[in-house]
PDB file of C-alpha atoms in Angstrom:
ATOM      1  CA  UNK D 100     141.813  58.908  77.039  1.00 42.00           C
ATOM      2  CA  UNK D 101     140.487  62.464  76.911  1.00 38.00           C
ATOM      3  CA  UNK D 102     143.256  64.948  77.729  1.00 40.00           C
ATOM      4  CA  UNK D 103     142.732  67.113  80.789  1.00 40.00           C
ATOM      5  CA  UNK D 104     142.402  70.805  79.908  1.00 37.00           C
ATOM      6  CA  UNK D 105     144.123  72.943  82.538  1.00 43.00           C
ATOM      7  CA  UNK D 106     141.931  75.585  84.163  1.00 46.00           C
ATOM      8  CA  UNK D 107     142.937  79.109  83.394  1.00 49.00           C
ATOM      9  CA  UNK D 108     144.763  81.069  86.100  1.00 51.00           C
ATOM     10  CA  UNK D 109     142.260  83.918  86.233  1.00 49.00           C
ATOM     11  CA  UNK D 110     144.316  86.295  88.395  1.00 51.00           C
ATOM     12  CA  UNK D 111     147.455  85.837  86.325  1.00 51.00           C
ATOM     13  CA  UNK D 112     145.458  86.205  83.115  1.00 55.00           C
ATOM     14  CA  UNK D 113     143.804  89.433  84.265  1.00 48.00           C
ATOM     15  CA  UNK D 114     147.157  90.927  85.269  1.00 48.00           C
ATOM     16  CA  UNK D 115     148.523  90.016  81.829  1.00 49.00           C
ATOM     17  CA  UNK D 116     145.581  91.660  80.093  1.00 51.00           C
ATOM     18  CA  UNK D 117     143.876  88.497  78.813  1.00 56.00           C
ATOM     19  CA  UNK D 118     140.353  89.102  77.459  1.00 55.00           C
ATOM     20  CA  UNK D 119     137.406  87.636  79.344  1.00 61.00           C
ATOM     21  CA  UNK D 120     136.165  84.405  77.827  1.00 75.00           C
ATOM     22  CA  UNK D 121     132.660  83.973  79.224  1.00 82.00           C
ATOM     23  CA  UNK D 122     129.956  82.980  76.755  1.00 87.00           C
ATOM     24  CA  UNK D 123     126.496  84.246  75.923  1.00 85.00           C
ATOM     25  CA  UNK D 124     125.055  80.962  77.167  1.00 87.00           C
ATOM     26  CA  UNK D 125     126.809  81.331  80.523  1.00 90.00           C
ATOM     27  CA  UNK D 126     125.234  84.771  80.932  1.00 90.00           C
ATOM     28  CA  UNK D 127     121.795  83.331  80.135  1.00 87.00           C
ATOM     29  CA  UNK D 128     122.249  80.569  82.712  1.00 90.00           C
ATOM     30  CA  UNK D 129     123.545  83.032  85.324  1.00 91.00           C
ATOM     31  CA  UNK D 130     120.612  85.422  84.847  1.00 87.00           C
ATOM     32  CA  UNK D 131     118.115  82.544  85.030  1.00 85.00           C
ATOM     33  CA  UNK D 132     119.685  81.241  88.256  1.00 88.00           C
ATOM     34  CA  UNK D 133     119.656  84.743  89.780  1.00 87.00           C
ATOM     35  CA  UNK D 134     115.995  85.295  88.874  1.00 80.00           C
ATOM     36  CA  UNK D 135     114.812  81.827  89.923  1.00 81.00           C
ATOM     37  CA  UNK D 136     116.907  81.721  93.092  1.00 83.00           C
ATOM     38  CA  UNK D 137     118.096  78.154  92.545  1.00 87.00           C
ATOM     39  CA  UNK D 138     119.897  75.891  90.084  1.00 89.00           C
ATOM     40  CA  UNK D 139     116.850  73.639  89.824  1.00 87.00           C
ATOM     41  CA  UNK D 140     114.574  76.601  89.067  1.00 82.00           C
ATOM     42  CA  UNK D 141     116.919  77.866  86.363  1.00 84.00           C
ATOM     43  CA  UNK D 142     117.124  74.387  84.844  1.00 85.00           C
ATOM     44  CA  UNK D 143     113.322  74.157  84.691  1.00 82.00           C
ATOM     45  CA  UNK D 144     112.979  77.619  83.177  1.00 74.00           C
ATOM     46  CA  UNK D 145     115.588  76.859  80.506  1.00 78.00           C
ATOM     47  CA  UNK D 146     114.561  73.212  79.946  1.00 78.00           C
ATOM     48  CA  UNK D 147     118.110  71.964  80.507  1.00 85.00           C
ATOM     49  CA  UNK D 148     119.901  69.819  83.085  1.00 88.00           C
ATOM     50  CA  UNK D 149     120.904  71.154  86.489  1.00 89.00           C
ATOM     51  CA  UNK D 150     124.495  70.090  85.861  1.00 90.00           C
ATOM     52  CA  UNK D 151     124.635  72.357  82.789  1.00 89.00           C
ATOM     53  CA  UNK D 152     123.586  75.351  84.916  1.00 91.00           C
ATOM     54  CA  UNK D 153     126.029  74.475  87.694  1.00 92.00           C
ATOM     55  CA  UNK D 154     128.949  74.060  85.284  1.00 92.00           C
ATOM     56  CA  UNK D 155     128.156  77.291  83.448  1.00 92.00           C
ATOM     57  CA  UNK D 156     128.006  79.319  86.677  1.00 93.00           C
ATOM     58  CA  UNK D 157     131.234  77.779  87.980  1.00 92.00           C
ATOM     59  CA  UNK D 158     133.014  78.548  84.695  1.00 92.00           C
ATOM     60  CA  UNK D 159     131.683  82.117  84.750  1.00 92.00           C
ATOM     61  CA  UNK D 160     132.918  82.649  88.320  1.00 92.00           C
ATOM     62  CA  UNK D 161     136.324  81.228  87.367  1.00 91.00           C
ATOM     63  CA  UNK D 162     136.525  83.565  84.391  1.00 90.00           C
ATOM     64  CA  UNK D 163     135.526  86.662  86.372  1.00 91.00           C
ATOM     65  CA  UNK D 164     137.548  85.701  89.434  1.00 91.00           C
ATOM     66  CA  UNK D 165     134.654  86.492  91.799  1.00 92.00           C
ATOM     67  CA  UNK D 166     131.973  84.551  93.673  1.00 93.00           C
ATOM     68  CA  UNK D 167     128.586  85.406  92.198  1.00 93.00           C
ATOM     69  CA  UNK D 168     126.367  83.335  94.484  1.00 92.00           C
ATOM     70  CA  UNK D 169     126.180  82.340  98.123  1.00 88.00           C
ATOM     71  CA  UNK D 170     125.302  78.641  98.078  1.00 85.00           C
ATOM     72  CA  UNK D 171     122.587  78.131 100.687  1.00 79.00           C
ATOM     73  CA  UNK D 172     120.452  75.189 101.777  1.00 72.00           C
ATOM     74  CA  UNK D 173     117.380  76.977 100.421  1.00 73.00           C
ATOM     75  CA  UNK D 174     118.962  77.868  97.085  1.00 79.00           C
ATOM     76  CA  UNK D 175     121.202  80.570  95.679  1.00 86.00           C
ATOM     77  CA  UNK D 176     121.636  84.105  96.956  1.00 85.00           C
ATOM     78  CA  UNK D 177     123.498  86.755  94.991  1.00 88.00           C
ATOM     79  CA  UNK D 178     126.636  88.151  96.548  1.00 89.00           C
ATOM     80  CA  UNK D 179     127.189  91.901  96.341  1.00 88.00           C
ATOM     81  CA  UNK D 180     129.461  91.441  93.309  1.00 90.00           C
ATOM     82  CA  UNK D 181     126.948  89.013  91.831  1.00 89.00           C
ATOM     83  CA  UNK D 182     124.221  91.629  92.165  1.00 87.00           C
ATOM     84  CA  UNK D 183     126.409  94.191  90.390  1.00 87.00           C
ATOM     85  CA  UNK D 184     127.300  91.757  87.602  1.00 90.00           C
ATOM     86  CA  UNK D 185     123.621  90.874  87.095  1.00 88.00           C
ATOM     87  CA  UNK D 186     123.012  94.389  85.765  1.00 84.00           C
ATOM     88  CA  UNK D 187     125.818  94.002  83.229  1.00 86.00           C
ATOM     89  CA  UNK D 188     124.653  90.523  82.194  1.00 86.00           C
ATOM     90  CA  UNK D 189     121.118  91.754  81.585  1.00 80.00           C
ATOM     91  CA  UNK D 190     122.490  94.686  79.590  1.00 78.00           C
ATOM     92  CA  UNK D 191     124.530  92.367  77.357  1.00 83.00           C
ATOM     93  CA  UNK D 192     121.584  90.040  76.748  1.00 78.00           C
ATOM     94  CA  UNK D 193     119.395  93.039  76.050  1.00 71.00           C
ATOM     95  CA  UNK D 194     121.881  94.481  73.553  1.00 72.00           C
ATOM     96  CA  UNK D 195     121.924  91.210  71.643  1.00 73.00           C
ATOM     97  CA  UNK D 196     118.123  91.111  71.549  1.00 67.00           C
ATOM     98  CA  UNK D 197     118.072  94.729  70.356  1.00 62.00           C
ATOM     99  CA  UNK D 198     120.527  93.950  67.563  1.00 66.00           C
ATOM    100  CA  UNK D 199     118.314  91.095  66.387  1.00 63.00           C
ATOM    101  CA  UNK D 200     115.253  93.325  66.549  1.00 58.00           C
ATOM    102  CA  UNK D 201     116.960  96.012  64.426  1.00 57.00           C
ATOM    103  CA  UNK D 202     117.263  93.606  61.486  1.00 58.00           C
ATOM    104  CA  UNK D 203     113.574  92.774  61.734  1.00 52.00           C
ATOM    105  CA  UNK D 204     112.573  96.437  61.857  1.00 50.00           C
ATOM    106  CA  UNK D 205     109.520  97.217  59.804  1.00 48.00           C
ATOM    107  CA  UNK D 206     110.118  99.686  56.977  1.00 48.00           C
ATOM    108  CA  UNK D 207     109.105 103.199  57.977  1.00 47.00           C
ATOM    109  CA  UNK D 208     109.403 102.475  61.717  1.00 50.00           C
ATOM    110  CA  UNK D 209     112.760 104.215  62.102  1.00 66.00           C
ATOM    111  CA  UNK D 210     111.322 107.726  62.191  1.00 78.00           C
ATOM    112  CA  UNK D 211     108.189 109.389  63.487  1.00 89.00           C
ATOM    113  CA  UNK D 212     106.799 110.240  66.903  1.00 93.00           C
ATOM    114  CA  UNK D 213     105.799 108.111  69.885  1.00 95.00           C
ATOM    115  CA  UNK D 214     103.658 109.354  72.772  1.00 96.00           C
ATOM    116  CA  UNK D 215     104.182 107.029  75.708  1.00 96.00           C
ATOM    117  CA  UNK D 216     102.569 106.904  79.135  1.00 96.00           C
ATOM    118  CA  UNK D 217     103.959 105.234  82.260  1.00 94.00           C
ATOM    119  CA  UNK D 218     103.060 104.968  85.943  1.00 91.00           C
ATOM    120  CA  UNK D 219     105.630 105.855  88.626  1.00 85.00           C
ATOM    121  CA  UNK D 220     106.047 102.270  89.832  1.00 82.00           C
ATOM    122  CA  UNK D 221     106.559 100.866  86.361  1.00 86.00           C
ATOM    123  CA  UNK D 222     108.942 103.669  85.416  1.00 86.00           C
ATOM    124  CA  UNK D 223     111.417 102.527  88.031  1.00 80.00           C
ATOM    125  CA  UNK D 224     111.335  98.789  87.430  1.00 83.00           C
ATOM    126  CA  UNK D 225     110.238  97.959  83.899  1.00 84.00           C
ATOM    127  CA  UNK D 226     110.398 100.957  81.583  1.00 88.00           C
ATOM    128  CA  UNK D 227     114.119 101.720  81.706  1.00 84.00           C
ATOM    129  CA  UNK D 228     115.216  98.499  80.005  1.00 83.00           C
ATOM    130  CA  UNK D 229     112.508  98.628  77.333  1.00 89.00           C
ATOM    131  CA  UNK D 230     113.165 102.294  76.633  1.00 89.00           C
ATOM    132  CA  UNK D 231     116.942 101.911  76.384  1.00 86.00           C
ATOM    133  CA  UNK D 232     116.693  99.113  73.823  1.00 85.00           C
ATOM    134  CA  UNK D 233     114.023 101.040  71.879  1.00 90.00           C
ATOM    135  CA  UNK D 234     116.183 104.172  71.727  1.00 89.00           C
ATOM    136  CA  UNK D 235     119.184 102.195  70.521  1.00 87.00           C
ATOM    137  CA  UNK D 236     117.173 100.536  67.757  1.00 87.00           C
ATOM    138  CA  UNK D 237     115.183 103.652  66.752  1.00 88.00           C
ATOM    139  CA  UNK D 238     117.247 106.750  67.602  1.00 90.00           C
ATOM    140  CA  UNK D 239     115.407 108.944  65.060  1.00 90.00           C
ATOM    141  CA  UNK D 240     111.977 108.542  66.670  1.00 93.00           C
ATOM    142  CA  UNK D 241     110.803 111.616  68.606  1.00 93.00           C
ATOM    143  CA  UNK D 242     109.765 110.318  72.014  1.00 93.00           C
ATOM    144  CA  UNK D 243     107.375 112.024  74.430  1.00 94.00           C
ATOM    145  CA  UNK D 244     106.916 110.286  77.808  1.00 94.00           C
ATOM    146  CA  UNK D 245     104.235 111.205  80.362  1.00 94.00           C
ATOM    147  CA  UNK D 246     104.294 109.822  83.918  1.00 93.00           C
ATOM    148  CA  UNK D 247     100.969 109.796  85.760  1.00 91.00           C
ATOM    149  CA  UNK D 248      98.468 107.547  87.502  1.00 89.00           C
ATOM    150  CA  UNK D 249      97.160 104.469  85.732  1.00 89.00           C
ATOM    151  CA  UNK D 250      93.638 105.884  85.722  1.00 89.00           C
ATOM    152  CA  UNK D 251      94.703 109.122  84.022  1.00 92.00           C
ATOM    153  CA  UNK D 252      96.852 107.278  81.464  1.00 93.00           C
ATOM    154  CA  UNK D 253      93.836 105.187  80.492  1.00 92.00           C
ATOM    155  CA  UNK D 254      91.896 108.426  79.987  1.00 91.00           C
ATOM    156  CA  UNK D 255      94.650 109.735  77.674  1.00 94.00           C
ATOM    157  CA  UNK D 256      94.742 106.474  75.707  1.00 93.00           C
ATOM    158  CA  UNK D 257      90.988 106.518  75.096  1.00 89.00           C
ATOM    159  CA  UNK D 258      91.220 110.162  74.046  1.00 89.00           C
ATOM    160  CA  UNK D 259      93.968 109.388  71.531  1.00 91.00           C
ATOM    161  CA  UNK D 260      96.560 111.535  73.317  1.00 94.00           C
ATOM    162  CA  UNK D 261      98.856 108.547  73.955  1.00 95.00           C
ATOM    163  CA  UNK D 262      99.925 105.774  71.608  1.00 95.00           C
ATOM    164  CA  UNK D 263     100.901 103.194  74.222  1.00 96.00           C
ATOM    165  CA  UNK D 264     101.111 103.055  78.026  1.00 96.00           C
ATOM    166  CA  UNK D 265     103.260 100.850  80.275  1.00 95.00           C
ATOM    167  CA  UNK D 266     101.348 100.275  83.488  1.00 92.00           C
ATOM    168  CA  UNK D 267      99.854  97.773  85.890  1.00 90.00           C
ATOM    169  CA  UNK D 268      97.506  95.916  83.562  1.00 88.00           C
ATOM    170  CA  UNK D 269      95.874  94.253  86.572  1.00 82.00           C
ATOM    171  CA  UNK D 270      94.373  97.645  87.476  1.00 82.00           C
ATOM    172  CA  UNK D 271      92.847  98.468  84.061  1.00 86.00           C
ATOM    173  CA  UNK D 272      89.126  99.068  84.532  1.00 80.00           C
ATOM    174  CA  UNK D 273      87.676  99.378  81.038  1.00 79.00           C
ATOM    175  CA  UNK D 274      88.880  96.246  79.256  1.00 80.00           C
ATOM    176  CA  UNK D 275      86.428  96.785  76.402  1.00 82.00           C
ATOM    177  CA  UNK D 276      88.174 100.019  75.431  1.00 86.00           C
ATOM    178  CA  UNK D 277      91.752  98.741  75.801  1.00 88.00           C
ATOM    179  CA  UNK D 278      93.973  96.288  74.018  1.00 89.00           C
ATOM    180  CA  UNK D 279      96.125  94.822  76.790  1.00 90.00           C
ATOM    181  CA  UNK D 280      99.271  92.728  76.674  1.00 89.00           C
ATOM    182  CA  UNK D 281     100.674  91.571  80.009  1.00 88.00           C
ATOM    183  CA  UNK D 282     104.464  91.214  80.051  1.00 88.00           C
ATOM    184  CA  UNK D 283     105.274  90.304  83.644  1.00 87.00           C
ATOM    185  CA  UNK D 284     103.251  88.588  86.362  1.00 86.00           C
ATOM    186  CA  UNK D 285     104.880  89.155  89.743  1.00 86.00           C
ATOM    187  CA  UNK D 286     103.681  87.515  92.978  1.00 87.00           C
ATOM    188  CA  UNK D 287     103.968  89.225  96.327  1.00 89.00           C
ATOM    189  CA  UNK D 288     106.869  88.032  98.506  1.00 90.00           C
ATOM    190  CA  UNK D 289     107.957  88.614 102.090  1.00 92.00           C
ATOM    191  CA  UNK D 290     110.942  90.962 102.553  1.00 95.00           C
ATOM    192  CA  UNK D 291     113.014  90.427 105.700  1.00 95.00           C
ATOM    193  CA  UNK D 292     116.204  91.839 107.251  1.00 95.00           C
ATOM    194  CA  UNK D 293     119.227  89.549 107.393  1.00 92.00           C
ATOM    195  CA  UNK D 294     119.046  87.337 110.488  1.00 91.00           C
ATOM    196  CA  UNK D 295     115.302  87.687 111.069  1.00 93.00           C
ATOM    197  CA  UNK D 296     113.780  84.670 112.820  1.00 91.00           C
ATOM    198  CA  UNK D 297     111.506  83.901 109.863  1.00 92.00           C
ATOM    199  CA  UNK D 298     114.412  83.524 107.421  1.00 89.00           C
ATOM    200  CA  UNK D 299     115.165  80.108 108.897  1.00 86.00           C
ATOM    201  CA  UNK D 300     111.601  78.791 108.713  1.00 83.00           C
ATOM    202  CA  UNK D 301     110.901  75.920 106.319  1.00 76.00           C
ATOM    203  CA  UNK D 302     107.591  77.533 105.391  1.00 79.00           C
ATOM    204  CA  UNK D 303     105.955  80.799 106.389  1.00 89.00           C
ATOM    205  CA  UNK D 304     102.206  81.222 106.816  1.00 88.00           C
ATOM    206  CA  UNK D 305     100.431  84.555 106.666  1.00 84.00           C
ATOM    207  CA  UNK D 306      99.182  84.192 110.233  1.00 82.00           C
ATOM    208  CA  UNK D 307     102.794  84.100 111.452  1.00 86.00           C
ATOM    209  CA  UNK D 308     103.104  87.746 110.437  1.00 85.00           C
ATOM    210  CA  UNK D 309     100.567  88.887 112.999  1.00 80.00           C
ATOM    211  CA  UNK D 310     102.147  91.346 115.431  1.00 82.00           C
ATOM    212  CA  UNK D 311     105.209  91.904 113.240  1.00 89.00           C
ATOM    213  CA  UNK D 312     106.091  95.570 112.513  1.00 93.00           C
ATOM    214  CA  UNK D 313     105.187  96.173 108.876  1.00 92.00           C
ATOM    215  CA  UNK D 314     106.549  98.730 106.411  1.00 94.00           C
ATOM    216  CA  UNK D 315     103.742  99.665 104.020  1.00 92.00           C
ATOM    217  CA  UNK D 316     104.262 101.073 100.531  1.00 92.00           C
ATOM    218  CA  UNK D 317     101.568 103.550  99.482  1.00 89.00           C
ATOM    219  CA  UNK D 318     101.852 103.299  95.677  1.00 81.00           C
ATOM    220  CA  UNK D 319      99.306 102.427  92.971  1.00 72.00           C
ATOM    221  CA  UNK D 320      97.240  99.297  93.652  1.00 76.00           C
ATOM    222  CA  UNK D 321      99.836  97.940  96.114  1.00 85.00           C
ATOM    223  CA  UNK D 322      98.310  99.987  98.926  1.00 83.00           C
ATOM    224  CA  UNK D 323      94.824  98.644  98.188  1.00 80.00           C
ATOM    225  CA  UNK D 324      96.037  95.039  97.894  1.00 80.00           C
ATOM    226  CA  UNK D 325      97.927  95.162 101.179  1.00 82.00           C
ATOM    227  CA  UNK D 326      95.030  96.665 103.094  1.00 80.00           C
ATOM    228  CA  UNK D 327      92.781  93.849 101.920  1.00 78.00           C
ATOM    229  CA  UNK D 328      95.412  91.238 102.772  1.00 78.00           C
ATOM    230  CA  UNK D 329      96.140  92.632 106.240  1.00 76.00           C
ATOM    231  CA  UNK D 330      92.426  92.911 106.976  1.00 75.00           C
ATOM    232  CA  UNK D 331      92.001  89.176 106.397  1.00 71.00           C
ATOM    233  CA  UNK D 332      94.589  88.168 109.026  1.00 72.00           C
ATOM    234  CA  UNK D 333      93.507  86.971 112.467  1.00 74.00           C
ATOM    235  CA  UNK D 334      96.130  89.156 114.124  1.00 73.00           C
ATOM    236  CA  UNK D 335      96.927  92.270 112.160  1.00 75.00           C
ATOM    237  CA  UNK D 336     100.550  93.380 111.827  1.00 79.00           C
ATOM    238  CA  UNK D 337     101.557  96.654 113.390  1.00 86.00           C
ATOM    239  CA  UNK D 338     102.089  99.266 110.679  1.00 90.00           C
ATOM    240  CA  UNK D 339     105.423 100.754 111.712  1.00 93.00           C
ATOM    241  CA  UNK D 340     105.849 103.086 108.748  1.00 94.00           C
ATOM    242  CA  UNK D 341     103.976 104.192 105.637  1.00 93.00           C
ATOM    243  CA  UNK D 342     105.861 105.621 102.685  1.00 94.00           C
ATOM    244  CA  UNK D 343     105.618 106.246  98.935  1.00 90.00           C
ATOM    245  CA  UNK D 344     109.340 105.554  98.495  1.00 91.00           C
ATOM    246  CA  UNK D 345     110.470 102.039  97.583  1.00 90.00           C
ATOM    247  CA  UNK D 346     114.039 102.908  98.580  1.00 92.00           C
ATOM    248  CA  UNK D 347     112.778 103.930 102.015  1.00 94.00           C
ATOM    249  CA  UNK D 348     111.082 100.529 102.341  1.00 95.00           C
ATOM    250  CA  UNK D 349     114.350  98.832 101.382  1.00 94.00           C
ATOM    251  CA  UNK D 350     116.385 100.764 103.950  1.00 95.00           C
ATOM    252  CA  UNK D 351     113.838 100.304 106.733  1.00 96.00           C
ATOM    253  CA  UNK D 352     113.544  96.566 106.147  1.00 96.00           C
ATOM    254  CA  UNK D 353     117.303  96.083 105.800  1.00 95.00           C
ATOM    255  CA  UNK D 354     117.996  97.866 109.104  1.00 95.00           C
ATOM    256  CA  UNK D 355     115.388  95.852 111.013  1.00 95.00           C
ATOM    257  CA  UNK D 356     112.655  98.486 111.375  1.00 95.00           C
ATOM    258  CA  UNK D 357     110.067  96.050 110.033  1.00 95.00           C
ATOM    259  CA  UNK D 358     109.129  93.562 107.340  1.00 95.00           C
ATOM    260  CA  UNK D 359     107.286  94.159 104.075  1.00 94.00           C
ATOM    261  CA  UNK D 360     105.143  92.261 101.593  1.00 92.00           C
ATOM    262  CA  UNK D 361     105.785  93.545  98.089  1.00 92.00           C
ATOM    263  CA  UNK D 362     105.895  92.213  94.527  1.00 90.00           C
ATOM    264  CA  UNK D 363     109.037  90.248  93.687  1.00 88.00           C
ATOM    265  CA  UNK D 364     109.423  92.533  90.664  1.00 87.00           C
ATOM    266  CA  UNK D 365     110.618  95.261  93.016  1.00 89.00           C
ATOM    267  CA  UNK D 366     113.025  93.153  95.042  1.00 89.00           C
ATOM    268  CA  UNK D 367     116.740  93.898  95.110  1.00 88.00           C
ATOM    269  CA  UNK D 368     119.019  92.085  97.585  1.00 90.00           C
ATOM    270  CA  UNK D 369     120.722  95.242  98.846  1.00 88.00           C
ATOM    271  CA  UNK D 370     119.588  98.576 100.254  1.00 89.00           C
ATOM    272  CA  UNK D 371     121.287 101.797  99.140  1.00 86.00           C
ATOM    273  CA  UNK D 372     123.403 101.584 102.296  1.00 88.00           C
ATOM    274  CA  UNK D 373     124.624  98.116 101.337  1.00 87.00           C
ATOM    275  CA  UNK D 374     122.567  96.165 103.893  1.00 91.00           C
ATOM    276  CA  UNK D 375     121.226  92.757 102.871  1.00 92.00           C
ATOM    277  CA  UNK D 376     117.513  92.059 102.352  1.00 93.00           C
ATOM    278  CA  UNK D 377     116.155  88.509 102.327  1.00 92.00           C
ATOM    279  CA  UNK D 378     113.070  87.388 100.408  1.00 90.00           C
ATOM    280  CA  UNK D 379     110.793  84.441 101.152  1.00 90.00           C
ATOM    281  CA  UNK D 380     107.618  82.863  99.816  1.00 88.00           C
ATOM    282  CA  UNK D 381     104.547  82.923 102.028  1.00 86.00           C
ATOM    283  CA  UNK D 382     101.915  80.213 101.933  1.00 83.00           C
ATOM    284  CA  UNK D 383      98.411  81.525 101.501  1.00 75.00           C
ATOM    285  CA  UNK D 384      96.395  83.460  98.999  1.00 74.00           C
ATOM    286  CA  UNK D 385      98.757  86.313  98.147  1.00 78.00           C
ATOM    287  CA  UNK D 386      97.898  88.623  95.249  1.00 80.00           C
ATOM    288  CA  UNK D 387      99.973  89.229  92.150  1.00 83.00           C
ATOM    289  CA  UNK D 388     100.537  92.276  90.003  1.00 86.00           C
ATOM    290  CA  UNK D 389     100.565  92.227  86.220  1.00 88.00           C
ATOM    291  CA  UNK D 390     102.683  94.734  84.316  1.00 90.00           C
ATOM    292  CA  UNK D 391     102.332  95.284  80.603  1.00 92.00           C
ATOM    293  CA  UNK D 392     101.193  97.426  77.710  1.00 94.00           C
ATOM    294  CA  UNK D 393      97.881  99.017  76.822  1.00 94.00           C
ATOM    295  CA  UNK D 394      96.631 100.904  73.808  1.00 93.00           C
ATOM    296  CA  UNK D 395      93.221 101.958  72.509  1.00 91.00           C
ATOM    297  CA  UNK D 396      91.251  99.042  71.121  1.00 86.00           C
ATOM    298  CA  UNK D 397      90.435  99.404  67.440  1.00 81.00           C
ATOM    299  CA  UNK D 398      93.103 102.048  66.807  1.00 81.00           C
ATOM    300  CA  UNK D 399      95.882 100.834  64.491  1.00 84.00           C
ATOM    301  CA  UNK D 400      99.355 101.168  65.981  1.00 88.00           C
ATOM    302  CA  UNK D 401     101.751 103.499  64.185  1.00 90.00           C
ATOM    303  CA  UNK D 402     105.102 102.032  63.110  1.00 90.00           C
ATOM    304  CA  UNK D 403     106.941 103.643  66.090  1.00 92.00           C
ATOM    305  CA  UNK D 404     104.294 102.289  68.501  1.00 93.00           C
ATOM    306  CA  UNK D 405     104.390  98.827  66.959  1.00 90.00           C
ATOM    307  CA  UNK D 406     108.168  98.744  67.270  1.00 91.00           C
ATOM    308  CA  UNK D 407     107.885  99.799  70.912  1.00 93.00           C
ATOM    309  CA  UNK D 408     105.549  96.863  71.546  1.00 91.00           C
ATOM    310  CA  UNK D 409     108.111  94.577  69.896  1.00 87.00           C
ATOM    311  CA  UNK D 410     110.900  96.050  72.030  1.00 88.00           C
ATOM    312  CA  UNK D 411     108.884  95.285  75.161  1.00 89.00           C
ATOM    313  CA  UNK D 412     108.227  91.728  73.993  1.00 84.00           C
ATOM    314  CA  UNK D 413     111.934  91.336  73.218  1.00 80.00           C
ATOM    315  CA  UNK D 414     112.839  92.483  76.737  1.00 77.00           C
ATOM    316  CA  UNK D 415     110.725  89.713  78.224  1.00 72.00           C
ATOM    317  CA  UNK D 416     112.171  87.130  75.822  1.00 63.00           C
ATOM    318  CA  UNK D 417     115.697  88.142  76.872  1.00 57.00           C
ATOM    319  CA  UNK D 418     114.682  87.743  80.545  1.00 50.00           C
ATOM    320  CA  UNK D 419     115.983  91.236  81.216  1.00 48.00           C
ATOM    321  CA  UNK D 420     112.861  92.384  82.990  1.00 52.00           C
ATOM    322  CA  UNK D 421     113.172  91.629  86.691  1.00 50.00           C
ATOM    323  CA  UNK D 422     110.321  89.158  87.002  1.00 47.00           C
ATOM    324  CA  UNK D 423     110.449  86.958  90.079  1.00 41.00           C
TER     325      UNK D 423
END
């Protein structure tokens, strides 16, 4: 008979100063479940059984002494503490990936200069993780970062003034002049305030959004995509507010001023004020955005630029970029 192993008294252990005992694998399973929104989705993404994901998350919650997920009929929703811990889990996974990358560093890539371009949207949601792991692995590289529109960054790349740009690759016009590597493909999702009537629907069709007050984000190609999408509806939503601030969209949606359709990449379950935001899939032909890297075709990458590309690839491998 297999002996029963007593479960650790987490509260007593914390008060006695016991170290946390969660594992790297538990963090991987937790991050996958948070990003996929369900145990089944995490199991598919990791090619493992659902019971393995469930057991890992339960053990992690026992170890931390907090509830990380709200178990719902439609899947898993992060609690406030779960959302906070997700940032730490991604950081840990990213640090491990960075450590591995440092051993594979190409000789001569530890010094030099890197000229990097980034768009405003990407800067807030993709660049920070890539840049932090790159700086940790290559602290001696002199880094110059320019934030501007995707169109202007492409101009600088072609002119040789930038080594690499992180931008919406779906908006690159001159594919013949650019070498492009897409890192994240993010579909548009419906953002709703907690308790909205549509949160309980089994499925949501685009035509159901007709007449709903809509918060519209006026950034990069998102504005163009949404105008085309809204124009195709039989009954157009009422545009309640237009803004260039993602945080303003979050606050307005969370407080019930309207709904929004935005890439899942940008979704966070809480506004700055701590109000909950729900997210749902919508049936229909919704666009996607692609985020990735671009550099001038035919121009060899310097060692610092090549290592930056590897850092970005490593971030995707570690699932630390917020793809949804």
